[in-house]
Amino acid sequence: MDPKPKRKKGYQSPTGMHDILPPEQRYFQKIYGTCENIANFYGFQKIETPILEEAELFSKGIGLSTDIVEKQMYVFRTKGGDWLALRPEGTAPVVRAFLEHGMQNLPQPVKLWYFGPFFRYEHPQAGRFRQFHQFGFEVFGEQSAVIDAQIVQIFYNILKDLRLKKLIVEVNSIGDSQCRPYYKKLLVSYLKYRLDSLCSNCKRRVRENPLRTFDCKEEKCQRIKAQAPQIIDHLCEECHNHFREFLEFLDELDLPYSLNPYLVRGLDYYTKTVFEILEEGGPSKPALVGGGRFDNLCKVLGREVIPACGGAAGIERIIEAMRAKDKKYLKYPLPKIFLAQLGNLAKRKSIKLFEDFRQNKIPVAESFGRDSLKTQLTTADRIGAQITLILGQKEVLEGTIIIRDMKTGRQETIKLEKVVKEMKKRLKKIKPGTNSRINPNDTNIY
Ligand code: AMP
């Protein structure tokens, strides 16, 4: 191995990739649980695909001239000579799995959802990481716009259930293989006359992927974009009707949406509907969710045309939004009972008693590594326990245990064999959530 210079600091996680520490896990759990509830209600089944896929799956599916494939994919060659990529998004892998497992032969529509890590070699900044997490919902085998509306509704519901407010749903239609080529020509001829006024990136995009010029944030490009022909005025009859129906369904669902004629999304596979969900707060707020219809992707990656529609949400961005709303939102539910012990004999009895509580599904906190009663009572107080059970040498010999009310300090002694039953009874009287007052960022509870 090459001699490496001595590192000044210890090891750190790779740039743009983060550990998910215990306080953050609560958010992941909450989001996962919310997705699972919604998925069950709308009849979606969970799918997990490998983190690595053949690189060609993405270059073919997402498109060679997209930012993701061109610049952001982690691609490497295996010892066996295969080109693999860390998955940058979830739709192409789910389509691959759908086709590989012959799900087109199942009763349609097939509804799948996923949750996991994704990787893009991007410039790390707020809300943009190199390893991030998404959940996604995809429906296969249904061309009606009702599904497009339901997909938007699903993501909207999840964000609402996570208590995010002031959400904006932006929608557009980017046509299909019938009308988009004509529109592209129109757009290119409009942009070609204004090439000198475009940034260098957009000059290239005019050649390779003209719709992407709409994504440019440079002011001079924005000015040009504002006068550009809009695809919505050039949809073929089928796409026009599909979009109209989609909007009618959104109206029916009372979903607040706004038409963004410049929303094109960065991936080649979209057809007809595209949408994003953002929080109110101007253009600086990045999208939380993005998605749309991808009627051609099954054909591109397989043989058959299977209409499909779906979307993906960025979990880190959602957590950021949840934290910004309410710093105290997610508290750890902590046990209301603390088990303290004094002396070796009591410690031995306590670890057994602790198991009895577990078998009876009664959460109990402990600090078996500590010997001093004072320290144990301080811990019990810190976690907000309502009751501390104290087991000392004398109690073990007598077959009893002390129940201490942490609020009043009053103590009583009962038979050890009755304590589980007694705690079950008392827990029913304690209001839920009374001791979840610990700051969720305090990982060092014990
Ligand atoms: P996309 O696959 O680009 O449509 O992204 C869907 C959602 O994933 C976005 O709306 C973001 O919330 C999230 N997302 C995309 N890229 C990143 C990233 N690099 N870091 C964090 N979240 C991301």
CSV table of C-alpha atoms and ligand atoms in Angstrom, one decimal:
chain,number,residue,atom,x,y,z
A,1,MET,CA,0.0,0.0,0.0
A,2,ASP,CA,1.1,3.6,-0.7
A,3,PRO,CA,2.3,5.3,2.4
A,4,LYS,CA,-0.4,7.8,3.3
A,5,PRO,CA,0.3,11.1,5.2
A,6,LYS,CA,-0.7,10.8,8.8
A,7,ARG,CA,-4.3,12.0,9.3
A,8,LYS,CA,-4.7,15.0,11.6
A,9,LYS,CA,-8.2,14.1,12.6
A,10,GLY,CA,-9.9,10.7,13.1
A,11,TYR,CA,-11.9,9.1,10.3
A,12,GLN,CA,-15.0,10.9,9.1
A,13,SER,CA,-17.9,9.8,7.0
A,14,PRO,CA,-17.4,10.5,3.2
A,15,THR,CA,-18.3,13.9,2.0
A,16,GLY,CA,-22.0,14.4,1.6
A,17,MET,CA,-22.8,11.2,3.4
A,18,HIS,CA,-24.0,11.1,7.0
A,19,ASP,CA,-24.6,8.9,9.9
A,20,ILE,CA,-28.1,8.6,11.0
A,21,LEU,CA,-27.8,9.0,14.8
A,22,PRO,CA,-30.4,7.9,17.4
A,23,PRO,CA,-32.3,11.2,17.6
A,24,GLU,CA,-32.8,11.2,13.8
A,25,GLN,CA,-33.9,7.5,13.8
A,26,ARG,CA,-37.1,8.7,15.4
A,27,TYR,CA,-37.9,10.7,12.3
A,28,PHE,CA,-37.0,7.9,10.0
A,29,GLN,CA,-39.3,5.6,12.0
A,30,LYS,CA,-42.1,8.1,12.0
A,31,ILE,CA,-41.9,8.6,8.3
A,32,TYR,CA,-41.6,4.9,7.6
A,33,GLY,CA,-44.7,4.2,9.7
A,34,THR,CA,-46.7,6.9,8.0
A,35,CYS,CA,-45.7,5.5,4.6
A,36,GLU,CA,-46.6,2.0,5.7
A,37,ASN,CA,-50.1,3.1,6.9
A,38,ILE,CA,-50.8,5.0,3.7
A,39,ALA,CA,-49.4,2.1,1.6
A,40,ASN,CA,-51.7,-0.4,3.3
A,41,PHE,CA,-54.7,1.8,2.9
A,42,TYR,CA,-54.1,2.4,-0.8
A,43,GLY,CA,-53.2,-1.2,-1.5
A,44,PHE,CA,-49.5,-0.8,-2.2
A,45,GLN,CA,-47.0,-3.6,-1.6
A,46,LYS,CA,-43.4,-3.0,-0.4
A,47,ILE,CA,-40.5,-3.8,-2.7
A,48,GLU,CA,-36.8,-3.7,-2.1
A,49,THR,CA,-34.3,-3.7,-4.9
A,50,PRO,CA,-30.5,-4.0,-4.6
A,51,ILE,CA,-28.5,-0.8,-3.9
A,52,LEU,CA,-26.3,-1.7,-7.0
A,53,GLU,CA,-27.7,-2.2,-10.5
A,54,GLU,CA,-26.2,-2.5,-13.9
A,55,ALA,CA,-25.2,1.0,-14.9
A,56,GLU,CA,-26.9,0.7,-18.2
A,57,LEU,CA,-30.3,0.4,-16.5
A,58,PHE,CA,-30.0,4.1,-15.6
A,59,SER,CA,-28.3,5.3,-18.8
A,60,LYS,CA,-31.0,3.7,-20.8
A,61,GLY,CA,-33.9,4.4,-18.5
A,62,ILE,CA,-33.2,7.9,-17.2
A,63,GLY,CA,-31.4,9.1,-20.3
A,64,LEU,CA,-27.7,9.7,-21.3
A,65,SER,CA,-28.0,13.5,-21.4
A,66,THR,CA,-29.6,13.9,-17.9
A,67,ASP,CA,-27.6,15.4,-15.0
A,68,ILE,CA,-28.0,12.2,-13.0
A,69,VAL,CA,-26.4,9.9,-15.6
A,70,GLU,CA,-24.0,12.4,-17.1
A,71,LYS,CA,-22.5,13.7,-13.8
A,72,GLN,CA,-24.0,12.2,-10.7
A,73,MET,CA,-23.8,8.5,-11.0
A,74,TYR,CA,-21.3,6.5,-8.9
A,75,VAL,CA,-20.2,3.9,-11.5
A,76,PHE,CA,-17.5,1.3,-11.1
A,77,ARG,CA,-16.3,-1.9,-12.7
A,78,THR,CA,-16.4,-5.1,-10.7
A,79,LYS,CA,-13.6,-7.6,-10.6
A,80,GLY,CA,-15.7,-9.7,-12.9
A,81,GLY,CA,-15.8,-6.9,-15.4
A,82,ASP,CA,-19.4,-5.7,-15.0
A,83,TRP,CA,-20.3,-2.0,-14.9
A,84,LEU,CA,-22.4,-1.4,-11.8
A,85,ALA,CA,-23.9,1.8,-10.4
A,86,LEU,CA,-25.0,2.9,-6.9
A,87,ARG,CA,-28.7,3.5,-7.6
A,88,PRO,CA,-29.3,7.3,-8.1
A,89,GLU,CA,-33.1,6.9,-8.1
A,90,GLY,CA,-35.8,4.2,-7.5
A,91,THR,CA,-38.1,4.1,-10.5
A,92,ALA,CA,-35.8,2.4,-13.0
A,93,PRO,CA,-34.9,-0.4,-10.5
A,94,VAL,CA,-38.5,-1.0,-9.6
A,95,VAL,CA,-39.4,-1.2,-13.3
A,96,ARG,CA,-36.5,-3.6,-13.8
A,97,ALA,CA,-37.8,-5.8,-10.9
A,98,PHE,CA,-41.4,-5.5,-12.2
A,99,LEU,CA,-40.3,-6.9,-15.6
A,100,GLU,CA,-37.8,-9.4,-14.3
A,101,HIS,CA,-40.4,-11.0,-12.1
A,102,GLY,CA,-43.2,-11.0,-14.8
A,103,MET,CA,-45.5,-8.7,-12.7
A,104,GLN,CA,-47.1,-7.7,-15.9
A,105,ASN,CA,-48.9,-11.0,-15.8
A,106,LEU,CA,-50.4,-10.2,-12.4
A,107,PRO,CA,-53.8,-8.6,-12.2
A,108,GLN,CA,-53.2,-4.9,-13.0
A,109,PRO,CA,-52.7,-2.4,-11.7
A,110,VAL,CA,-49.7,-3.5,-9.6
A,111,LYS,CA,-48.9,-1.0,-6.9
A,112,LEU,CA,-45.4,-1.0,-5.3
A,113,TRP,CA,-43.7,1.2,-2.7
A,114,TYR,CA,-40.1,1.5,-1.5
A,115,PHE,CA,-38.0,3.2,1.1
A,116,GLY,CA,-34.2,3.3,1.2
A,117,PRO,CA,-30.8,5.0,0.4
A,118,PHE,CA,-29.9,6.5,-3.0
A,119,PHE,CA,-26.6,8.0,-4.2
A,120,ARG,CA,-25.8,11.0,-6.4
A,121,TYR,CA,-22.4,12.6,-6.8
A,122,GLU,CA,-23.6,16.2,-6.3
A,123,HIS,CA,-22.1,19.2,-4.7
A,124,PRO,CA,-23.2,18.8,-1.1
A,125,GLN,CA,-25.3,21.7,0.3
A,126,ALA,CA,-28.4,22.2,2.3
A,127,GLY,CA,-31.0,19.6,1.4
A,128,ARG,CA,-28.6,18.0,-1.2
A,129,PHE,CA,-26.5,15.1,-0.2
A,130,ARG,CA,-24.5,12.3,-1.9
A,131,GLN,CA,-26.2,9.6,0.1
A,132,PHE,CA,-29.8,10.5,0.8
A,133,HIS,CA,-33.0,8.5,1.4
A,134,GLN,CA,-36.2,8.4,-0.6
A,135,PHE,CA,-39.6,6.7,-0.4
A,136,GLY,CA,-41.5,6.2,-3.6
A,137,PHE,CA,-44.8,4.9,-4.8
A,138,GLU,CA,-45.3,3.5,-8.3
A,139,VAL,CA,-48.4,2.1,-10.0
A,140,PHE,CA,-48.1,-0.1,-13.1
A,141,GLY,CA,-50.7,-1.1,-15.7
A,142,GLU,CA,-53.1,1.9,-15.4
A,143,GLN,CA,-53.3,4.7,-17.9
A,144,SER,CA,-56.2,6.6,-16.4
A,145,ALA,CA,-55.4,10.1,-15.0
A,146,VAL,CA,-57.2,9.0,-11.8
A,147,ILE,CA,-54.0,7.2,-10.8
A,148,ASP,CA,-51.9,10.3,-11.4
A,149,ALA,CA,-54.2,12.2,-9.1
A,150,GLN,CA,-54.1,9.4,-6.5
A,151,ILE,CA,-50.3,9.4,-6.5
A,152,VAL,CA,-50.2,13.1,-5.8
A,153,GLN,CA,-52.8,12.6,-3.1
A,154,ILE,CA,-50.8,9.9,-1.5
A,155,PHE,CA,-47.7,12.1,-1.2
A,156,TYR,CA,-49.7,15.0,-0.1
A,157,ASN,CA,-51.4,12.9,2.6
A,158,ILE,CA,-48.1,11.6,3.9
A,159,LEU,CA,-46.7,15.1,4.3
A,160,LYS,CA,-49.9,16.2,6.0
A,161,ASP,CA,-49.8,13.2,8.3
A,162,LEU,CA,-46.3,14.3,9.2
A,163,ARG,CA,-47.8,17.7,10.1
A,164,LEU,CA,-46.3,19.7,7.3
A,165,LYS,CA,-48.5,22.6,6.3
A,166,LYS,CA,-48.6,25.2,3.5
A,167,LEU,CA,-47.7,22.7,0.8
A,168,ILE,CA,-47.8,23.6,-2.8
A,169,VAL,CA,-48.4,21.0,-5.5
A,170,GLU,CA,-47.0,22.1,-8.9
A,171,VAL,CA,-48.2,20.3,-11.9
A,172,ASN,CA,-47.6,20.2,-15.6
A,173,SER,CA,-47.8,17.9,-18.6
A,174,ILE,CA,-44.8,17.3,-20.8
A,175,GLY,CA,-46.7,15.4,-23.5
A,176,ASP,CA,-45.7,12.2,-25.1
A,177,SER,CA,-43.8,10.8,-28.1
A,178,GLN,CA,-46.5,12.2,-30.4
A,179,CYS,CA,-46.5,15.8,-29.3
A,180,ARG,CA,-43.2,16.4,-27.5
A,181,PRO,CA,-40.9,16.1,-30.5
A,182,TYR,CA,-42.8,18.9,-32.3
A,183,TYR,CA,-42.7,21.1,-29.2
A,184,LYS,CA,-39.0,20.4,-28.8
A,185,LYS,CA,-38.4,21.7,-32.3
A,186,LEU,CA,-40.4,24.8,-31.5
A,187,LEU,CA,-38.5,25.4,-28.3
A,188,VAL,CA,-35.1,24.9,-30.0
A,189,SER,CA,-35.9,27.3,-32.8
A,190,TYR,CA,-37.0,29.9,-30.1
A,191,LEU,CA,-33.8,29.3,-28.1
A,192,LYS,CA,-31.5,29.2,-31.1
A,193,TYR,CA,-32.2,32.8,-31.8
A,194,ARG,CA,-31.3,33.7,-28.2
A,195,LEU,CA,-28.3,31.5,-27.8
A,196,ASP,CA,-26.0,34.4,-27.1
A,197,SER,CA,-28.1,35.4,-24.1
A,198,LEU,CA,-28.0,32.0,-22.5
A,199,CYS,CA,-25.5,30.7,-20.0
A,200,SER,CA,-22.9,28.2,-21.2
A,201,ASN,CA,-24.8,25.3,-19.6
A,202,CYS,CA,-28.0,26.2,-21.3
A,203,LYS,CA,-26.3,26.6,-24.7
A,204,ARG,CA,-25.3,22.9,-24.3
A,205,ARG,CA,-28.8,21.9,-23.2
A,206,VAL,CA,-30.3,23.5,-26.3
A,207,ARG,CA,-28.4,20.9,-28.3
A,208,GLU,CA,-28.8,17.9,-25.9
A,209,ASN,CA,-31.9,18.3,-23.8
A,210,PRO,CA,-33.7,21.6,-24.6
A,211,LEU,CA,-36.5,21.2,-22.0
A,212,ARG,CA,-33.8,21.3,-19.3
A,213,THR,CA,-33.1,24.9,-20.0
A,214,PHE,CA,-36.3,25.5,-17.9
A,215,ASP,CA,-34.5,24.2,-14.8
A,216,CYS,CA,-31.7,26.9,-15.1
A,217,LYS,CA,-31.7,29.3,-12.1
A,218,GLU,CA,-29.6,32.0,-13.9
A,219,GLU,CA,-31.5,35.2,-14.2
A,220,LYS,CA,-30.7,35.8,-17.9
A,221,CYS,CA,-32.0,32.3,-18.8
A,222,GLN,CA,-35.0,32.8,-16.6
A,223,ARG,CA,-35.9,35.9,-18.6
A,224,ILE,CA,-35.7,34.0,-21.9
A,225,LYS,CA,-37.7,31.1,-20.4
A,226,ALA,CA,-40.5,33.5,-19.5
A,227,GLN,CA,-41.2,34.2,-23.1
A,228,ALA,CA,-40.7,30.7,-24.4
A,229,PRO,CA,-43.5,28.7,-26.0
A,230,GLN,CA,-45.2,26.5,-23.4
A,231,ILE,CA,-45.7,22.8,-23.9
A,232,ILE,CA,-49.2,23.0,-22.5
A,233,ASP,CA,-50.3,24.9,-25.6
A,234,HIS,CA,-48.9,22.2,-27.9
A,235,LEU,CA,-50.1,19.0,-26.4
A,236,CYS,CA,-51.8,16.4,-28.7
A,237,GLU,CA,-55.4,15.7,-28.1
A,238,GLU,CA,-54.7,12.6,-26.0
A,239,CYS,CA,-52.3,14.3,-23.7
A,240,HIS,CA,-54.5,17.4,-23.5
A,241,ASN,CA,-57.5,15.3,-22.4
A,242,HIS,CA,-55.4,13.3,-20.0
A,243,PHE,CA,-54.1,16.5,-18.4
A,244,ARG,CA,-57.6,18.0,-18.2
A,245,GLU,CA,-58.9,14.8,-16.5
A,246,PHE,CA,-56.0,14.9,-14.1
A,247,LEU,CA,-56.8,18.4,-13.0
A,248,GLU,CA,-60.5,17.5,-12.7
A,249,PHE,CA,-59.5,14.7,-10.3
A,250,LEU,CA,-57.3,17.0,-8.3
A,251,ASP,CA,-60.2,19.5,-8.1
A,252,GLU,CA,-62.5,16.7,-6.9
A,253,LEU,CA,-59.9,15.8,-4.2
A,254,ASP,CA,-59.7,19.5,-3.2
A,255,LEU,CA,-56.0,19.3,-3.6
A,256,PRO,CA,-54.5,22.8,-3.9
A,257,TYR,CA,-52.3,22.8,-7.0
A,258,SER,CA,-50.8,25.4,-9.3
A,259,LEU,CA,-49.9,25.0,-12.9
A,260,ASN,CA,-46.1,25.4,-13.5
A,261,PRO,CA,-45.6,25.4,-17.3
A,262,TYR,CA,-41.8,25.2,-16.8
A,263,LEU,CA,-41.9,22.1,-14.6
A,264,VAL,CA,-40.2,19.5,-16.8
A,265,ARG,CA,-38.3,17.3,-14.2
A,266,GLY,CA,-34.8,16.1,-15.0
A,267,LEU,CA,-35.4,12.6,-16.2
A,268,ASP,CA,-36.1,11.5,-19.8
A,269,TYR,CA,-38.6,8.8,-18.9
A,270,TYR,CA,-41.5,11.1,-18.0
A,271,THR,CA,-44.6,11.4,-20.2
A,272,LYS,CA,-47.7,13.5,-19.7
A,273,THR,CA,-48.1,14.3,-16.0
A,274,VAL,CA,-45.3,15.7,-14.0
A,275,PHE,CA,-45.6,17.1,-10.5
A,276,GLU,CA,-43.6,18.4,-7.5
A,277,ILE,CA,-44.6,19.1,-3.9
A,278,LEU,CA,-42.9,22.0,-2.2
A,279,GLU,CA,-43.3,23.9,1.0
A,280,GLU,CA,-44.4,27.5,0.6
A,281,GLY,CA,-41.4,29.9,0.9
A,282,GLY,CA,-40.2,30.9,-2.5
A,283,PRO,CA,-37.9,29.3,-5.0
A,284,SER,CA,-35.2,28.8,-2.3
A,285,LYS,CA,-37.3,25.9,-0.9
A,286,PRO,CA,-36.3,22.7,-2.6
A,287,ALA,CA,-38.9,20.2,-3.7
A,288,LEU,CA,-39.9,17.6,-1.1
A,289,VAL,CA,-41.5,15.2,-3.7
A,290,GLY,CA,-41.2,14.8,-7.4
A,291,GLY,CA,-42.9,12.4,-9.8
A,292,GLY,CA,-45.0,11.8,-12.8
A,293,ARG,CA,-46.2,9.4,-15.5
A,294,PHE,CA,-43.7,7.1,-17.3
A,295,ASP,CA,-45.6,5.2,-19.9
A,296,ASN,CA,-42.6,4.4,-22.0
A,297,LEU,CA,-40.1,3.2,-19.4
A,298,CYS,CA,-41.3,-0.5,-19.5
A,299,LYS,CA,-40.8,-0.5,-23.2
A,300,VAL,CA,-37.4,1.1,-23.0
A,301,LEU,CA,-36.2,-1.4,-20.5
A,302,GLY,CA,-38.2,-4.3,-21.7
A,303,ARG,CA,-40.5,-5.0,-24.6
A,304,GLU,CA,-44.1,-4.1,-23.8
A,305,VAL,CA,-45.6,-0.7,-23.3
A,306,ILE,CA,-47.0,-0.7,-19.7
A,307,PRO,CA,-48.5,2.6,-18.6
A,308,ALA,CA,-47.2,3.6,-15.2
A,309,CYS,CA,-47.1,6.6,-12.8
A,310,GLY,CA,-45.3,7.3,-9.5
A,311,GLY,CA,-43.2,9.6,-7.5
A,312,ALA,CA,-40.4,9.8,-4.9
A,313,ALA,CA,-39.9,11.9,-1.8
A,314,GLY,CA,-36.7,13.0,-0.2
A,315,ILE,CA,-36.6,11.9,3.5
A,316,GLU,CA,-33.8,14.2,4.7
A,317,ARG,CA,-35.7,17.2,3.2
A,318,ILE,CA,-38.9,16.1,4.9
A,319,ILE,CA,-37.1,15.7,8.3
A,320,GLU,CA,-35.6,19.2,7.8
A,321,ALA,CA,-39.0,20.6,7.2
A,322,MET,CA,-40.4,18.7,10.3
A,323,ARG,CA,-37.6,20.1,12.5
A,324,ALA,CA,-38.1,23.6,11.2
A,325,LYS,CA,-41.8,23.4,12.2
A,326,ASP,CA,-41.5,22.1,15.7
A,327,LYS,CA,-38.2,21.3,17.3
A,328,LYS,CA,-39.9,19.3,20.1
A,329,TYR,CA,-42.1,17.4,17.7
A,330,LEU,CA,-40.6,13.9,18.1
A,331,LYS,CA,-40.0,12.8,21.6
A,332,TYR,CA,-38.8,9.4,22.7
A,333,PRO,CA,-41.5,7.6,24.5
A,334,LEU,CA,-39.7,6.6,27.7
A,335,PRO,CA,-40.7,4.0,30.3
A,336,LYS,CA,-42.8,5.3,33.2
A,337,ILE,CA,-41.3,2.7,35.6
A,338,PHE,CA,-37.7,2.6,36.7
A,339,LEU,CA,-36.2,-0.4,38.4
A,340,ALA,CA,-33.5,0.4,40.9
A,341,GLN,CA,-31.4,-2.2,42.8
A,342,LEU,CA,-29.0,-2.2,45.7
A,343,GLY,CA,-26.4,-4.9,46.3
A,344,ASN,CA,-25.4,-8.0,44.4
A,345,LEU,CA,-28.2,-10.3,45.4
A,346,ALA,CA,-30.8,-7.6,44.4
A,347,LYS,CA,-29.0,-7.0,41.1
A,348,ARG,CA,-29.3,-10.8,40.3
A,349,LYS,CA,-33.0,-10.8,41.2
A,350,SER,CA,-33.5,-7.5,39.2
A,351,ILE,CA,-32.3,-8.7,35.9
A,352,LYS,CA,-34.8,-11.6,36.2
A,353,LEU,CA,-37.6,-9.3,37.2
A,354,PHE,CA,-36.7,-7.0,34.2
A,355,GLU,CA,-37.3,-10.0,31.9
A,356,ASP,CA,-40.7,-10.7,33.6
A,357,PHE,CA,-41.7,-7.1,32.7
A,358,ARG,CA,-40.6,-7.6,29.1
A,359,GLN,CA,-42.6,-10.8,28.8
A,360,ASN,CA,-45.6,-8.9,30.1
A,361,LYS,CA,-44.9,-6.0,27.6
A,362,ILE,CA,-44.4,-3.5,30.3
A,363,PRO,CA,-41.6,-1.0,29.5
A,364,VAL,CA,-39.2,-0.5,32.3
A,365,ALA,CA,-35.9,1.5,32.5
A,366,GLU,CA,-32.9,0.4,34.5
A,367,SER,CA,-29.4,1.3,35.2
A,368,PHE,CA,-27.9,-2.1,36.3
A,369,GLY,CA,-24.3,-0.8,35.9
A,370,ARG,CA,-24.9,1.7,38.7
A,371,ASP,CA,-24.7,0.7,42.4
A,372,SER,CA,-25.6,3.9,44.2
A,373,LEU,CA,-29.4,4.4,44.9
A,374,LYS,CA,-29.0,8.1,44.7
A,375,THR,CA,-27.5,7.9,41.1
A,376,GLN,CA,-30.3,5.5,40.1
A,377,LEU,CA,-33.0,7.8,41.5
A,378,THR,CA,-31.4,10.8,39.6
A,379,THR,CA,-31.6,8.8,36.4
A,380,ALA,CA,-35.2,7.8,37.1
A,381,ASP,CA,-36.0,11.5,37.6
A,382,ARG,CA,-34.2,12.5,34.5
A,383,ILE,CA,-36.2,10.2,32.3
A,384,GLY,CA,-39.4,11.4,34.0
A,385,ALA,CA,-40.3,8.0,35.5
A,386,GLN,CA,-43.5,8.1,37.5
A,387,ILE,CA,-42.6,5.1,39.6
A,388,THR,CA,-39.3,3.7,40.8
A,389,LEU,CA,-39.2,0.2,42.1
A,390,ILE,CA,-36.5,-0.4,44.7
A,391,LEU,CA,-35.1,-3.8,45.4
A,392,GLY,CA,-32.4,-4.1,48.1
A,393,GLN,CA,-30.9,-7.0,50.0
A,394,LYS,CA,-33.6,-6.8,52.7
A,395,GLU,CA,-36.4,-6.8,50.2
A,396,VAL,CA,-35.0,-9.8,48.4
A,397,LEU,CA,-34.7,-11.8,51.6
A,398,GLU,CA,-38.3,-10.8,52.5
A,399,GLY,CA,-39.6,-11.4,49.0
A,400,THR,CA,-40.9,-7.8,48.8
A,401,ILE,CA,-40.2,-4.6,46.7
A,402,ILE,CA,-40.6,-0.9,47.4
A,403,ILE,CA,-42.8,1.2,45.1
A,404,ARG,CA,-41.7,4.9,45.2
A,405,ASP,CA,-44.0,7.5,43.8
A,406,MET,CA,-41.5,9.9,42.1
A,407,LYS,CA,-43.8,12.9,42.5
A,408,THR,CA,-44.6,12.7,46.1
A,409,GLY,CA,-41.7,10.6,47.3
A,410,ARG,CA,-44.1,8.4,49.1
A,411,GLN,CA,-43.0,4.7,49.4
A,412,GLU,CA,-44.9,1.5,50.1
A,413,THR,CA,-43.8,-2.1,50.2
A,414,ILE,CA,-45.6,-4.9,48.3
A,415,LYS,CA,-45.0,-8.6,47.7
A,416,LEU,CA,-42.4,-9.1,44.9
A,417,GLU,CA,-44.6,-11.7,43.2
A,418,LYS,CA,-47.4,-9.2,42.8
A,419,VAL,CA,-45.3,-6.3,41.4
A,420,VAL,CA,-45.9,-7.1,37.7
A,421,LYS,CA,-49.6,-7.2,38.1
A,422,GLU,CA,-49.6,-4.1,40.3
A,423,MET,CA,-47.6,-2.1,37.7
A,424,LYS,CA,-50.0,-3.2,35.0
A,425,LYS,CA,-52.9,-1.8,37.0
A,426,ARG,CA,-51.1,1.5,37.9
A,427,LEU,CA,-49.9,2.1,34.3
A,428,LYS,CA,-53.5,2.3,33.2
A,429,LYS,CA,-54.0,5.4,35.4
A,430,ILE,CA,-50.9,7.2,34.1
A,431,LYS,CA,-51.7,9.6,31.3
A,432,PRO,CA,-49.8,8.6,28.1
A,433,GLY,CA,-46.9,10.8,27.1
A,434,THR,CA,-46.4,12.2,30.6
A,435,ASN,CA,-42.7,11.4,30.6
A,436,SER,CA,-41.7,12.0,27.0
A,437,ARG,CA,-40.2,15.4,28.0
A,438,ILE,CA,-36.7,14.5,27.2
A,439,ASN,CA,-35.1,16.5,24.4
A,440,PRO,CA,-35.0,14.1,21.5
A,441,ASN,CA,-31.4,15.3,20.8
A,442,ASP,CA,-30.3,14.0,24.1
A,443,THR,CA,-28.9,10.7,23.2
A,444,ASN,CA,-27.2,10.3,26.5
A,445,ILE,CA,-30.2,9.4,28.6
A,446,TYR,CA,-28.6,6.9,30.9
B,1,AMP,P1,-35.8,13.2,-8.0
B,1,AMP,O1,-35.5,11.7,-8.0
B,1,AMP,O2,-34.6,14.0,-8.4
B,1,AMP,O3,-37.1,13.6,-8.6
B,1,AMP,O4,-35.9,13.5,-6.4
B,1,AMP,C1,-37.1,13.2,-5.7
B,1,AMP,C2,-36.9,13.9,-4.3
B,1,AMP,O5,-35.7,13.3,-3.7
B,1,AMP,C3,-36.6,15.3,-4.4
B,1,AMP,O6,-37.8,16.1,-4.4
B,1,AMP,C4,-35.8,15.6,-3.1
B,1,AMP,O7,-36.7,15.7,-2.0
B,1,AMP,C5,-35.1,14.3,-2.9
B,1,AMP,N1,-33.7,14.4,-3.4
B,1,AMP,C6,-33.2,14.3,-4.7
B,1,AMP,N2,-31.9,14.5,-4.7
B,1,AMP,C7,-31.5,14.7,-3.5
B,1,AMP,C8,-30.2,14.9,-2.9
B,1,AMP,N3,-29.1,14.9,-3.6
B,1,AMP,N4,-30.1,15.0,-1.5
B,1,AMP,C9,-31.3,15.0,-0.8
B,1,AMP,N5,-32.5,14.8,-1.3
B,1,AMP,C10,-32.6,14.6,-2.6
